[in-house]
PDB file of C-alpha atoms and ligand atoms in Angstrom:
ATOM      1  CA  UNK Q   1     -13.506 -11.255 -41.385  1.00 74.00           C
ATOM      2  CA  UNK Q   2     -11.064 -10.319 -44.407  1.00 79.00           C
ATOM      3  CA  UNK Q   3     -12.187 -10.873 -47.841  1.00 78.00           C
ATOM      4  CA  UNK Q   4      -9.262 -12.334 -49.764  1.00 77.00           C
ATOM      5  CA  UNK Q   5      -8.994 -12.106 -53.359  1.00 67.00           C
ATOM      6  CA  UNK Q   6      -9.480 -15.611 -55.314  1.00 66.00           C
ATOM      7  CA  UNK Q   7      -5.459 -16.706 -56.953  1.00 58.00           C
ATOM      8  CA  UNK Q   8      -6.415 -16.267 -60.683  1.00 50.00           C
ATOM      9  CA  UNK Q   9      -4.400 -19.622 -61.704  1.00 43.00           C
ATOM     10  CA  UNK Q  10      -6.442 -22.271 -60.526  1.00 39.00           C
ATOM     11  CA  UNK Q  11      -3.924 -24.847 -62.600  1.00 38.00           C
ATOM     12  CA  UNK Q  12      -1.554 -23.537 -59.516  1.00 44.00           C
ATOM     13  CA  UNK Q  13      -0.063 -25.184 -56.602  1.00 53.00           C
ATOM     14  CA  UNK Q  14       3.214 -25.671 -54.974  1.00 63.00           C
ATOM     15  CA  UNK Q  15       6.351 -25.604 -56.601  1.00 61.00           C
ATOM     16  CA  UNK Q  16       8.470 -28.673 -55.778  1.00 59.00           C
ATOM     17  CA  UNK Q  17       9.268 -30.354 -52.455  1.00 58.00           C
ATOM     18  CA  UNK Q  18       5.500 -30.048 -51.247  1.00 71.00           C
ATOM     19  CA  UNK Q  19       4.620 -33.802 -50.773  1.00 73.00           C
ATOM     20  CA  UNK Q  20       1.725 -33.704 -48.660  1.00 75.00           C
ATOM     21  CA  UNK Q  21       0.236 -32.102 -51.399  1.00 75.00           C
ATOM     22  CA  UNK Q  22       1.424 -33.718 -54.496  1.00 75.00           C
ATOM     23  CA  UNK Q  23       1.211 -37.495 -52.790  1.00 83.00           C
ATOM     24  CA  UNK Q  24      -1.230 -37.276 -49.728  1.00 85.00           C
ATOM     25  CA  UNK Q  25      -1.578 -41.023 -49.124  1.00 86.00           C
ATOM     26  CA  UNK Q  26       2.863 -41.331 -48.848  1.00 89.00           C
ATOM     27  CA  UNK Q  27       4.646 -42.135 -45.673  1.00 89.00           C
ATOM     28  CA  UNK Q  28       5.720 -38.784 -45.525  1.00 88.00           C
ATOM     29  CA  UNK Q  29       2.084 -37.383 -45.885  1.00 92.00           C
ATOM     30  CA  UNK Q  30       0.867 -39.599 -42.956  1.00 94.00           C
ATOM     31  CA  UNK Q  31       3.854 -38.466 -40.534  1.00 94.00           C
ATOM     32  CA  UNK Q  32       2.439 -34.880 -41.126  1.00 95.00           C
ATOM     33  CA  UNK Q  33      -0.633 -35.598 -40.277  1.00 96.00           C
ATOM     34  CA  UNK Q  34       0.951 -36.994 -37.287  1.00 96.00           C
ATOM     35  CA  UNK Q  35       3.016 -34.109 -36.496  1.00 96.00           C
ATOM     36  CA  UNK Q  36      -0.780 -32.199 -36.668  1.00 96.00           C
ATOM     37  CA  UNK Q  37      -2.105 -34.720 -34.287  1.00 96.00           C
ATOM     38  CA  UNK Q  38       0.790 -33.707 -31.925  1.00 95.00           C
ATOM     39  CA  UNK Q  39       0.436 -30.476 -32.318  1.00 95.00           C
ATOM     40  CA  UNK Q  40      -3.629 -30.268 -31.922  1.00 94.00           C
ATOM     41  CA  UNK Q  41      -2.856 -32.252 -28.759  1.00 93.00           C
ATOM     42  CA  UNK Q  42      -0.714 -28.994 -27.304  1.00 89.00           C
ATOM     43  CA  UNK Q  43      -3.782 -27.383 -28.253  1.00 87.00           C
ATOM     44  CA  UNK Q  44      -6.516 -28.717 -25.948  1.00 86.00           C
ATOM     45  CA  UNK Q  45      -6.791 -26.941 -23.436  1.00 84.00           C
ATOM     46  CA  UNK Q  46      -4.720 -23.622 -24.584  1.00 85.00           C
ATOM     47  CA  UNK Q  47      -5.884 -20.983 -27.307  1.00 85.00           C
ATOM     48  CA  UNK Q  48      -2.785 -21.698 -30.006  1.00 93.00           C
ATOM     49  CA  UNK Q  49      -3.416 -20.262 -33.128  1.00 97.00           C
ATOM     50  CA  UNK Q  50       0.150 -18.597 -33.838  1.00 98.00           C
ATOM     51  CA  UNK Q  51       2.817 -20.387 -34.087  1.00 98.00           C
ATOM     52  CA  UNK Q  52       6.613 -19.591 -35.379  1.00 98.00           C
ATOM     53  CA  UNK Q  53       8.450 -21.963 -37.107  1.00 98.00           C
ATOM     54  CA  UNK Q  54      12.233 -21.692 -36.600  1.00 98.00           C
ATOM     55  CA  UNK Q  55      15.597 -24.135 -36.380  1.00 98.00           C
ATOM     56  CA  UNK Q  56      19.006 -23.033 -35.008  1.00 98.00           C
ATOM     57  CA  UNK Q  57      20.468 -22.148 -38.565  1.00 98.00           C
ATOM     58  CA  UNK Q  58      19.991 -21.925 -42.277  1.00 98.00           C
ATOM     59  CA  UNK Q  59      18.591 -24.756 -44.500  1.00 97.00           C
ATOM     60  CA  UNK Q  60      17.714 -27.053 -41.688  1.00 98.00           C
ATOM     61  CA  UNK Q  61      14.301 -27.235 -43.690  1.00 97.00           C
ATOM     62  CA  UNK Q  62      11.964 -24.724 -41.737  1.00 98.00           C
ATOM     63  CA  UNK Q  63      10.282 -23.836 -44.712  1.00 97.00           C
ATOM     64  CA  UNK Q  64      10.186 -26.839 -46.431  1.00 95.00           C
ATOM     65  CA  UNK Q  65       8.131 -28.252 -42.842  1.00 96.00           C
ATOM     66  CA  UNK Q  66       6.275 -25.537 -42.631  1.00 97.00           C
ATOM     67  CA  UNK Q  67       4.845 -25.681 -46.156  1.00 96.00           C
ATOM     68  CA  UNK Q  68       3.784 -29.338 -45.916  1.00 95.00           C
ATOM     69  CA  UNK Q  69       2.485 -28.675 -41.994  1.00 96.00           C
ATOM     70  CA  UNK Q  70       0.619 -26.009 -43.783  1.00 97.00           C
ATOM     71  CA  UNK Q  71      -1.314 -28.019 -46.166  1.00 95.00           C
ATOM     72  CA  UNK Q  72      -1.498 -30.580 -43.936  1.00 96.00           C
ATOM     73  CA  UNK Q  73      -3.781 -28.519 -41.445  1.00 96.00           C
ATOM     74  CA  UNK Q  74      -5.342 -26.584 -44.501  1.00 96.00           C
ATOM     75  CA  UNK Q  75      -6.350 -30.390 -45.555  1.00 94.00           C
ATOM     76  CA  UNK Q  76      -8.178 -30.858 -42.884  1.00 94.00           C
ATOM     77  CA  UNK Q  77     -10.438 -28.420 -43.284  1.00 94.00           C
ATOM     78  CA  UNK Q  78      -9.309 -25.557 -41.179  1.00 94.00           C
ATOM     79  CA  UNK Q  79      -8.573 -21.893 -42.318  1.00 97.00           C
ATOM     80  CA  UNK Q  80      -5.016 -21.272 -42.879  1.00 98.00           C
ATOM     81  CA  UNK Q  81      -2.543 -18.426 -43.507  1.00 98.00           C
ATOM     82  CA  UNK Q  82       1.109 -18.815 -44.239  1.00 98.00           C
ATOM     83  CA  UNK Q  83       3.485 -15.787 -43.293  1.00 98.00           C
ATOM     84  CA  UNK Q  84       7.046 -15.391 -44.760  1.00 98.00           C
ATOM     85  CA  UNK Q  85       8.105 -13.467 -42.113  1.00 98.00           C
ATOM     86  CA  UNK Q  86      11.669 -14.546 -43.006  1.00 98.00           C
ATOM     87  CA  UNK Q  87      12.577 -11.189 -44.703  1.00 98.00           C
ATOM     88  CA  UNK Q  88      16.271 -12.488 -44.920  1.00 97.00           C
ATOM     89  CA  UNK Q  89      15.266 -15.072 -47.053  1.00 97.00           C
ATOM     90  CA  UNK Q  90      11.460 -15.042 -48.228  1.00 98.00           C
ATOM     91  CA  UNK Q  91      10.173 -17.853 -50.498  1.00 97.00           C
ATOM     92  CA  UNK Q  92       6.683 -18.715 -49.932  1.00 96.00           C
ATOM     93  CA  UNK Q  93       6.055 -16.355 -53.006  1.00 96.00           C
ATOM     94  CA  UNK Q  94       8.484 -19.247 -55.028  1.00 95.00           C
ATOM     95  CA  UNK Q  95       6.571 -22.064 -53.285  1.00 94.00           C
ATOM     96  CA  UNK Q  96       3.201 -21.030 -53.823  1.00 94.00           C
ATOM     97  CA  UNK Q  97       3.871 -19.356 -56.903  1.00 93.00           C
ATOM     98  CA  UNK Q  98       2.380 -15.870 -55.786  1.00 95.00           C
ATOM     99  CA  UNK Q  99       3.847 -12.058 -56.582  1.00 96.00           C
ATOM    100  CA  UNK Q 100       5.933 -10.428 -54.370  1.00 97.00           C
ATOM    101  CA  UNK Q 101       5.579  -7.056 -54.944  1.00 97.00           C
ATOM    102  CA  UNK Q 102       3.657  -6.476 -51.919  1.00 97.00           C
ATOM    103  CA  UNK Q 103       3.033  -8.358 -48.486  1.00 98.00           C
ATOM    104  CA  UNK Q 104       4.080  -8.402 -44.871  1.00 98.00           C
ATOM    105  CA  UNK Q 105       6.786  -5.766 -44.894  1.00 98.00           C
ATOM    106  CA  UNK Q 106       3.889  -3.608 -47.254  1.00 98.00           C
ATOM    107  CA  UNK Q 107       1.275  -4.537 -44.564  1.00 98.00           C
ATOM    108  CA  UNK Q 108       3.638  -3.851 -41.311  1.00 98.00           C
ATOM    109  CA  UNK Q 109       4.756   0.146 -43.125  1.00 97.00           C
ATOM    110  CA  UNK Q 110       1.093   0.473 -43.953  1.00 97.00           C
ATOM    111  CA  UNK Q 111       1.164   0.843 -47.743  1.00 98.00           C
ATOM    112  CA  UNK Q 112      -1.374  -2.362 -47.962  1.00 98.00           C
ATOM    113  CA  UNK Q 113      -3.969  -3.611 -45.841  1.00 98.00           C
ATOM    114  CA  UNK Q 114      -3.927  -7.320 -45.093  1.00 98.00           C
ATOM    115  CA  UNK Q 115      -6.766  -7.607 -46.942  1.00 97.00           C
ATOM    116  CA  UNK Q 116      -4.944  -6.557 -49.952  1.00 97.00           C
ATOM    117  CA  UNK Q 117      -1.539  -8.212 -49.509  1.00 98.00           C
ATOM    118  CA  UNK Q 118      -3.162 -11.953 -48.370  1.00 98.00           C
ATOM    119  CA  UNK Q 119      -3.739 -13.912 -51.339  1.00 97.00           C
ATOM    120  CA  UNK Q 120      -5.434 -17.756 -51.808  1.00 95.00           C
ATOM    121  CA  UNK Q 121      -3.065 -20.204 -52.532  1.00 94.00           C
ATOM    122  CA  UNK Q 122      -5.260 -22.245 -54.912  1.00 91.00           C
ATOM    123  CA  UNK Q 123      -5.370 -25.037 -52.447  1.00 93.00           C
ATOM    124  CA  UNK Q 124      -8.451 -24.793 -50.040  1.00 94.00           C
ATOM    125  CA  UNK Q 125      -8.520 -23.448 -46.767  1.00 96.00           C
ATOM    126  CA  UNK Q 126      -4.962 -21.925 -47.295  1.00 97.00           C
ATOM    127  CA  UNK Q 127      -3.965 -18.569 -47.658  1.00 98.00           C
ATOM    128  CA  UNK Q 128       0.109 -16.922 -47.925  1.00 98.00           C
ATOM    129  CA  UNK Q 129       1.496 -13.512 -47.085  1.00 98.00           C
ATOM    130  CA  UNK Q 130       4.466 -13.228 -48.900  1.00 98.00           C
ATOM    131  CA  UNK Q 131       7.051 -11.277 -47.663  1.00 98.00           C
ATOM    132  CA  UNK Q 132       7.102  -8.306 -49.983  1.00 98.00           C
ATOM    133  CA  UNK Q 133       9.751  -6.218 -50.824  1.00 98.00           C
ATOM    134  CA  UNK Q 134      12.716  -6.755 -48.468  1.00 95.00           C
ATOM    135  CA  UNK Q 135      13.754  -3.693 -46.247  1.00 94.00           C
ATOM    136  CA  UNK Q 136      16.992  -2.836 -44.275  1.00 95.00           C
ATOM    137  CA  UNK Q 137      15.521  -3.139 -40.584  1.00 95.00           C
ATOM    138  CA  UNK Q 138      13.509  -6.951 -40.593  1.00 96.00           C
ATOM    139  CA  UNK Q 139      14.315  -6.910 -37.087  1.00 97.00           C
ATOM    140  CA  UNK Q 140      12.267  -4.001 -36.163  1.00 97.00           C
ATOM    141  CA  UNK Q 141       9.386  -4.044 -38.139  1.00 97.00           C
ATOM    142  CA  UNK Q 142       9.122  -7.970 -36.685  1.00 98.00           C
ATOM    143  CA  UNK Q 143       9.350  -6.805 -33.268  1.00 96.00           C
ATOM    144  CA  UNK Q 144       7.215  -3.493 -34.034  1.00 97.00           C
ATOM    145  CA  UNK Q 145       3.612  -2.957 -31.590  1.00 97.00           C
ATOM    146  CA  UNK Q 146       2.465  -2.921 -35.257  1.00 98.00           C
ATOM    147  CA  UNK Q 147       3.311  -6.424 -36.018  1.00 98.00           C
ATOM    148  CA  UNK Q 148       1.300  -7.179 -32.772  1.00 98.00           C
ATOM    149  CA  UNK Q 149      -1.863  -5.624 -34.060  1.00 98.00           C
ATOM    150  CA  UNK Q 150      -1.579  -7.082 -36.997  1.00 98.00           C
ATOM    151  CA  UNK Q 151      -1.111 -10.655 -35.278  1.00 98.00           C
ATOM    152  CA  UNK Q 152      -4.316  -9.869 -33.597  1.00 97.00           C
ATOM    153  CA  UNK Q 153      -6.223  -9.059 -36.866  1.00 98.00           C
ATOM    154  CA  UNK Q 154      -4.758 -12.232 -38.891  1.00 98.00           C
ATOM    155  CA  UNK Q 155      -6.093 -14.391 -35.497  1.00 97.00           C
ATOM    156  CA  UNK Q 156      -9.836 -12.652 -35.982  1.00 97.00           C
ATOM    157  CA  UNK Q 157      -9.932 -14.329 -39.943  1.00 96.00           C
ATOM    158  CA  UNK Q 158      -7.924 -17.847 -39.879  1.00 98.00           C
ATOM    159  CA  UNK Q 159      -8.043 -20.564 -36.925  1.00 96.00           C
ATOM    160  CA  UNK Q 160      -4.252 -20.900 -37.340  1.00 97.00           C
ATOM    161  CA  UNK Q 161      -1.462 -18.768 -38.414  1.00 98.00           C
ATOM    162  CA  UNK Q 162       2.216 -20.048 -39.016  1.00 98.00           C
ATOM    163  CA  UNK Q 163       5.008 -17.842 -39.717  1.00 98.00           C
ATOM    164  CA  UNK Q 164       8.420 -19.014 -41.398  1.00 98.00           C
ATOM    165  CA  UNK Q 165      11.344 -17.049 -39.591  1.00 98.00           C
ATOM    166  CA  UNK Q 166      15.191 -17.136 -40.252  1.00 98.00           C
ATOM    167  CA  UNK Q 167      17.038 -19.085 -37.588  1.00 98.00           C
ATOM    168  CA  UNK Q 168      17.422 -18.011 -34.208  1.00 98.00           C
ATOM    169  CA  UNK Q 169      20.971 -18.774 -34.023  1.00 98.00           C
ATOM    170  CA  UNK Q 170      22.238 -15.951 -36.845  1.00 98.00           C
ATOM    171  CA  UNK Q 171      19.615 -13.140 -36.080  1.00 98.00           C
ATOM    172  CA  UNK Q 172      16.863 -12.026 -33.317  1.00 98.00           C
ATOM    173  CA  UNK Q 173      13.855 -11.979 -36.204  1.00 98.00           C
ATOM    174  CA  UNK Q 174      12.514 -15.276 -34.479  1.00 98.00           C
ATOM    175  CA  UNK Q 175      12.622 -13.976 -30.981  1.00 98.00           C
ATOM    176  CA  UNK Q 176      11.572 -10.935 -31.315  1.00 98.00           C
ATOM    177  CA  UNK Q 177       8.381 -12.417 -33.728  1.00 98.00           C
ATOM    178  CA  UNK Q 178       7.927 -15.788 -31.318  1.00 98.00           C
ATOM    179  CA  UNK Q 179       7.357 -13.154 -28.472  1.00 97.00           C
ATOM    180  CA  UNK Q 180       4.141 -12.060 -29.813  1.00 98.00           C
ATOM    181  CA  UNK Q 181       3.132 -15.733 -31.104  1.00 98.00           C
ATOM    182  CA  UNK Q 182       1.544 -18.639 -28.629  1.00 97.00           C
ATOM    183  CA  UNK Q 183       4.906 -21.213 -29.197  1.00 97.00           C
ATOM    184  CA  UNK Q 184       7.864 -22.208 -31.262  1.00 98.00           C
ATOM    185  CA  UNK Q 185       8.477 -25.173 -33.573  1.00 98.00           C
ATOM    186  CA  UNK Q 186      11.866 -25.677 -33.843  1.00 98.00           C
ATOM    187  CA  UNK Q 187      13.249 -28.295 -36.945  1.00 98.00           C
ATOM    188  CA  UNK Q 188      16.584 -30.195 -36.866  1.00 98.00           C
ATOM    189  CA  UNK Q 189      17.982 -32.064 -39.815  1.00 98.00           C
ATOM    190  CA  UNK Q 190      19.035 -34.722 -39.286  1.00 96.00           C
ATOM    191  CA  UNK Q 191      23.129 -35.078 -39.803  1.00 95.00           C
ATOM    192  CA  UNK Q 192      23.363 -31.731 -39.749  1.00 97.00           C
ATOM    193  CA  UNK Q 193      22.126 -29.468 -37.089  1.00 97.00           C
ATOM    194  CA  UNK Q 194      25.002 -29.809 -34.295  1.00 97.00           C
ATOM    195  CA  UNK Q 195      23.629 -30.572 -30.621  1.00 97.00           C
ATOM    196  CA  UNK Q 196      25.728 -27.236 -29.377  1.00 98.00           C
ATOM    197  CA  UNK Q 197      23.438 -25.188 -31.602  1.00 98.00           C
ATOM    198  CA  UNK Q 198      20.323 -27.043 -31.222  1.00 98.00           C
ATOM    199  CA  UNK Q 199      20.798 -26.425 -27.067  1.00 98.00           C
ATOM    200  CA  UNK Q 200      21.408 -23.089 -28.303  1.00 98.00           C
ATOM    201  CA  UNK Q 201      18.284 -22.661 -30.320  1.00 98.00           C
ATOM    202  CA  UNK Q 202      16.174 -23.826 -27.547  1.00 98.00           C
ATOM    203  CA  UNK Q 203      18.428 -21.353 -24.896  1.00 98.00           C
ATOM    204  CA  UNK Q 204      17.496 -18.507 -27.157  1.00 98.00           C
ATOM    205  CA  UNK Q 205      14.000 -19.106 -27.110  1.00 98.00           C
ATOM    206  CA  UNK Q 206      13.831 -19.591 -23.772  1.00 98.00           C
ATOM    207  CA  UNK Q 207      15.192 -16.712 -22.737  1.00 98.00           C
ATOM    208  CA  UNK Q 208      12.503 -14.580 -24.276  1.00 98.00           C
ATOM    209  CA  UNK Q 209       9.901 -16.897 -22.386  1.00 98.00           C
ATOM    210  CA  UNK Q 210       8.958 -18.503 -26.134  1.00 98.00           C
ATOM    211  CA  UNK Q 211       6.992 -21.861 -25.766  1.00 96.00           C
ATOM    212  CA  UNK Q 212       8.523 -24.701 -27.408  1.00 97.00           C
ATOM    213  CA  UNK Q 213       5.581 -26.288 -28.529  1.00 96.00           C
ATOM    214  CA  UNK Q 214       7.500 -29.487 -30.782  1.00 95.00           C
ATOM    215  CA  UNK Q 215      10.772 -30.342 -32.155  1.00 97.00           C
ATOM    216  CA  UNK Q 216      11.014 -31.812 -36.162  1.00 97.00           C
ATOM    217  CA  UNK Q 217      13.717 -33.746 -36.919  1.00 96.00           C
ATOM    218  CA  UNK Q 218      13.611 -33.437 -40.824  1.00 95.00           C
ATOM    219  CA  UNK Q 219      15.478 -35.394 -43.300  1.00 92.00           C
ATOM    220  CA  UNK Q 220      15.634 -38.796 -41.123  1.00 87.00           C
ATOM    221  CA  UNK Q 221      16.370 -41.617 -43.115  1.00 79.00           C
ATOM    222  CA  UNK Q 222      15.914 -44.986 -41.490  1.00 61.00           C
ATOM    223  CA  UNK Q 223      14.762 -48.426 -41.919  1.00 50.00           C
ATOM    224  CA  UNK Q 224      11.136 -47.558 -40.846  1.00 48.00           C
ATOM    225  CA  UNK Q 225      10.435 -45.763 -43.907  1.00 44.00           C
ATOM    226  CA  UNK Q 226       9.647 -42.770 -42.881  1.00 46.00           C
ATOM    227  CA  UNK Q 227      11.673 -39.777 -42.335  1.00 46.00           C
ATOM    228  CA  UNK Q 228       9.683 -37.493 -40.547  1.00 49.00           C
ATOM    229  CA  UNK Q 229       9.326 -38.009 -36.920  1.00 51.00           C
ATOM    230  CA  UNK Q 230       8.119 -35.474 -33.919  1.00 50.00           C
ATOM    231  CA  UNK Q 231       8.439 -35.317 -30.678  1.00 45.00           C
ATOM    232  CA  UNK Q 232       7.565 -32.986 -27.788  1.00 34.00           C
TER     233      UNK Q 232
HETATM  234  N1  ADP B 301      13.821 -33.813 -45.800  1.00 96.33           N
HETATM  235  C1  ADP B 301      14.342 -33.261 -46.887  1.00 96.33           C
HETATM  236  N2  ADP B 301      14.631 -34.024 -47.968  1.00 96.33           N
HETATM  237  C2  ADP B 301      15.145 -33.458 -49.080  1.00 96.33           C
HETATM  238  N3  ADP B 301      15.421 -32.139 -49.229  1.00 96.33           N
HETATM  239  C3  ADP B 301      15.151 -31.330 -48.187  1.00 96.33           C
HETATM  240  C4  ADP B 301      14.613 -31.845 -46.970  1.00 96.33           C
HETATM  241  N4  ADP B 301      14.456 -30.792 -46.120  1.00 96.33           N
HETATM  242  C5  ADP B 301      14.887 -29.699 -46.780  1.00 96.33           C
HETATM  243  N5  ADP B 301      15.313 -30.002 -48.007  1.00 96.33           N
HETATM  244  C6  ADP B 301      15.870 -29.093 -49.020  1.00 96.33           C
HETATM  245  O1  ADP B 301      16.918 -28.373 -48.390  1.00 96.33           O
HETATM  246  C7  ADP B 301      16.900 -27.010 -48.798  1.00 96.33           C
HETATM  247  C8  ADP B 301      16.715 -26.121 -47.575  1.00 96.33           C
HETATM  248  O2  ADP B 301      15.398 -26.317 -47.061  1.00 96.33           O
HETATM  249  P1  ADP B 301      14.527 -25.089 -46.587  1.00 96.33           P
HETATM  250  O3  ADP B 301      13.198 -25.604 -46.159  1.00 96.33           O
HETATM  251  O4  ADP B 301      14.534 -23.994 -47.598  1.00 96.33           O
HETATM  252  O5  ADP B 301      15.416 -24.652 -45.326  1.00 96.33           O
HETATM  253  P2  ADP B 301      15.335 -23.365 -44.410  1.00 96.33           P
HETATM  254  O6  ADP B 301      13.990 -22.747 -44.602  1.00 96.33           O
HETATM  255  O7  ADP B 301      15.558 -23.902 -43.028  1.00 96.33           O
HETATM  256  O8  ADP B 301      16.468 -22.468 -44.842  1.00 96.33           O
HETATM  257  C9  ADP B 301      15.774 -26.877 -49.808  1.00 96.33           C
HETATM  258  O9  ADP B 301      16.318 -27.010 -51.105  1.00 96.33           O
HETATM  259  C10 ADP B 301      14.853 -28.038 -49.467  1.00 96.33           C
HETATM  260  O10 ADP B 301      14.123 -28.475 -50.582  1.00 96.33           O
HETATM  261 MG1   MG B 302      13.426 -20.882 -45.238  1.00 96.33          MG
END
């Protein structure tokens, strides 16, 4: 089991945009707790505890989901770590207000030991690796037999480990990540992901024999109040 270091702040918390945490009784908040229902429900009879979270292109809201899916699980009492493995655009260090200098792509090249580079997020239960310092080849360390290991070792200390990825339409990071993971959750926003790249999202996946375990459809606005809905 790792021993994480305690966050020093304990004033912190999310930046922005984290509802589930800043209003836990709101619509919102209660359709990510039902997106967690779904979820534990692809869980019953199959050991998932890694999970990628990707969408065919950028600012669909994959980080944004994953945040408040995050805290949603965390809420509930289970042992959580967030991974920005999107090294083309980290910002879970932003989110959960954490430093940067060192984390995944530290952890992956060996300067830090996951021990050192996890850090509490001040909320209970949940735990970040930032990205650290961005390097040229995100592809390959993703992909590496290191990564693998080190997907084992993060599986020994948290029930559940959920990794924010760039989309899979614009670069291979998610496929070549969502290989080593047990599924996929793939977000769509709503009036803005096209169907032609959503089919190609899910083609992409597929091809590298990636489970789809959900689709999101962020951003819904409707007459039922809610704009968060999930299906499988
Ligand atoms: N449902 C939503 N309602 C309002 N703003 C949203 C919603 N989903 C995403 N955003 C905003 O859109 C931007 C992109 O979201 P983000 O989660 O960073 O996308 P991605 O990780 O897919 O690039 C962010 O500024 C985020 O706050
Ligand atoms: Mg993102």
């Amino acid at each position: 089991m790792l021993k994480i270091k305690k966050k020093k702040s304990t004033s912190a918390g999310l930046e922005g945009g984290v509802l589930v945490k800043e209003n836990p009784k709101s619509p919102i908040s209660e359709q990510y707790r039902t997106i967690r229902t779904n979820i534990e429900y692809s869980m019953v009879d199959k050991q998932l505890k890694t999970f990628i979270c990707t969408s065919a292109n950028p600012s669909e809201g994959k980080t944004m989901t994953l945040t408040n899916l995050a805290v949603t699980f965390a809420q509930q009492g289970k042992r959580i770590l967030f991974v920005d493995a999107d090294l083309r655009k980290p910002m879970s260090h932003h989110l959960f207000q954490v430093n940067n200098l060192f984390g995944l792509t530290s952890v992956i090249t060996k300067k830090k030991t996951l021990e050192e580079a996890i850090v509490s997020t001040g909320i209970g239960n949940l735990f970040v690796l930032p990205s650290g310092p961005v390097p040229p080849n995100p592809s390959e360390l993703l992909g590496s037999r290191t990564m693998e290991e080190l997907i084992l070792a993060m599986t020994d200390s948290f029930d559940l480990v959920l990794f924010d990825t760039p989309p899979v339409c614009v670069v291979t990071d998610a496929q070549l990540l969502g290989r080593l993971c047990d599924g996929a959750l793939l977000v769509v926003r709503s009036n803005q992901t096209e169907k032609g790249a959503l089919v190609k999202a899910k083609v992409l996946l597929e091809q590298v024999h990636i489970n789809i375990i959900g689709v999101i459809l962020n951003d819904k606005s409707g007459e039922e109040s809610s704009y968060y809905h999930y299906y499988a």
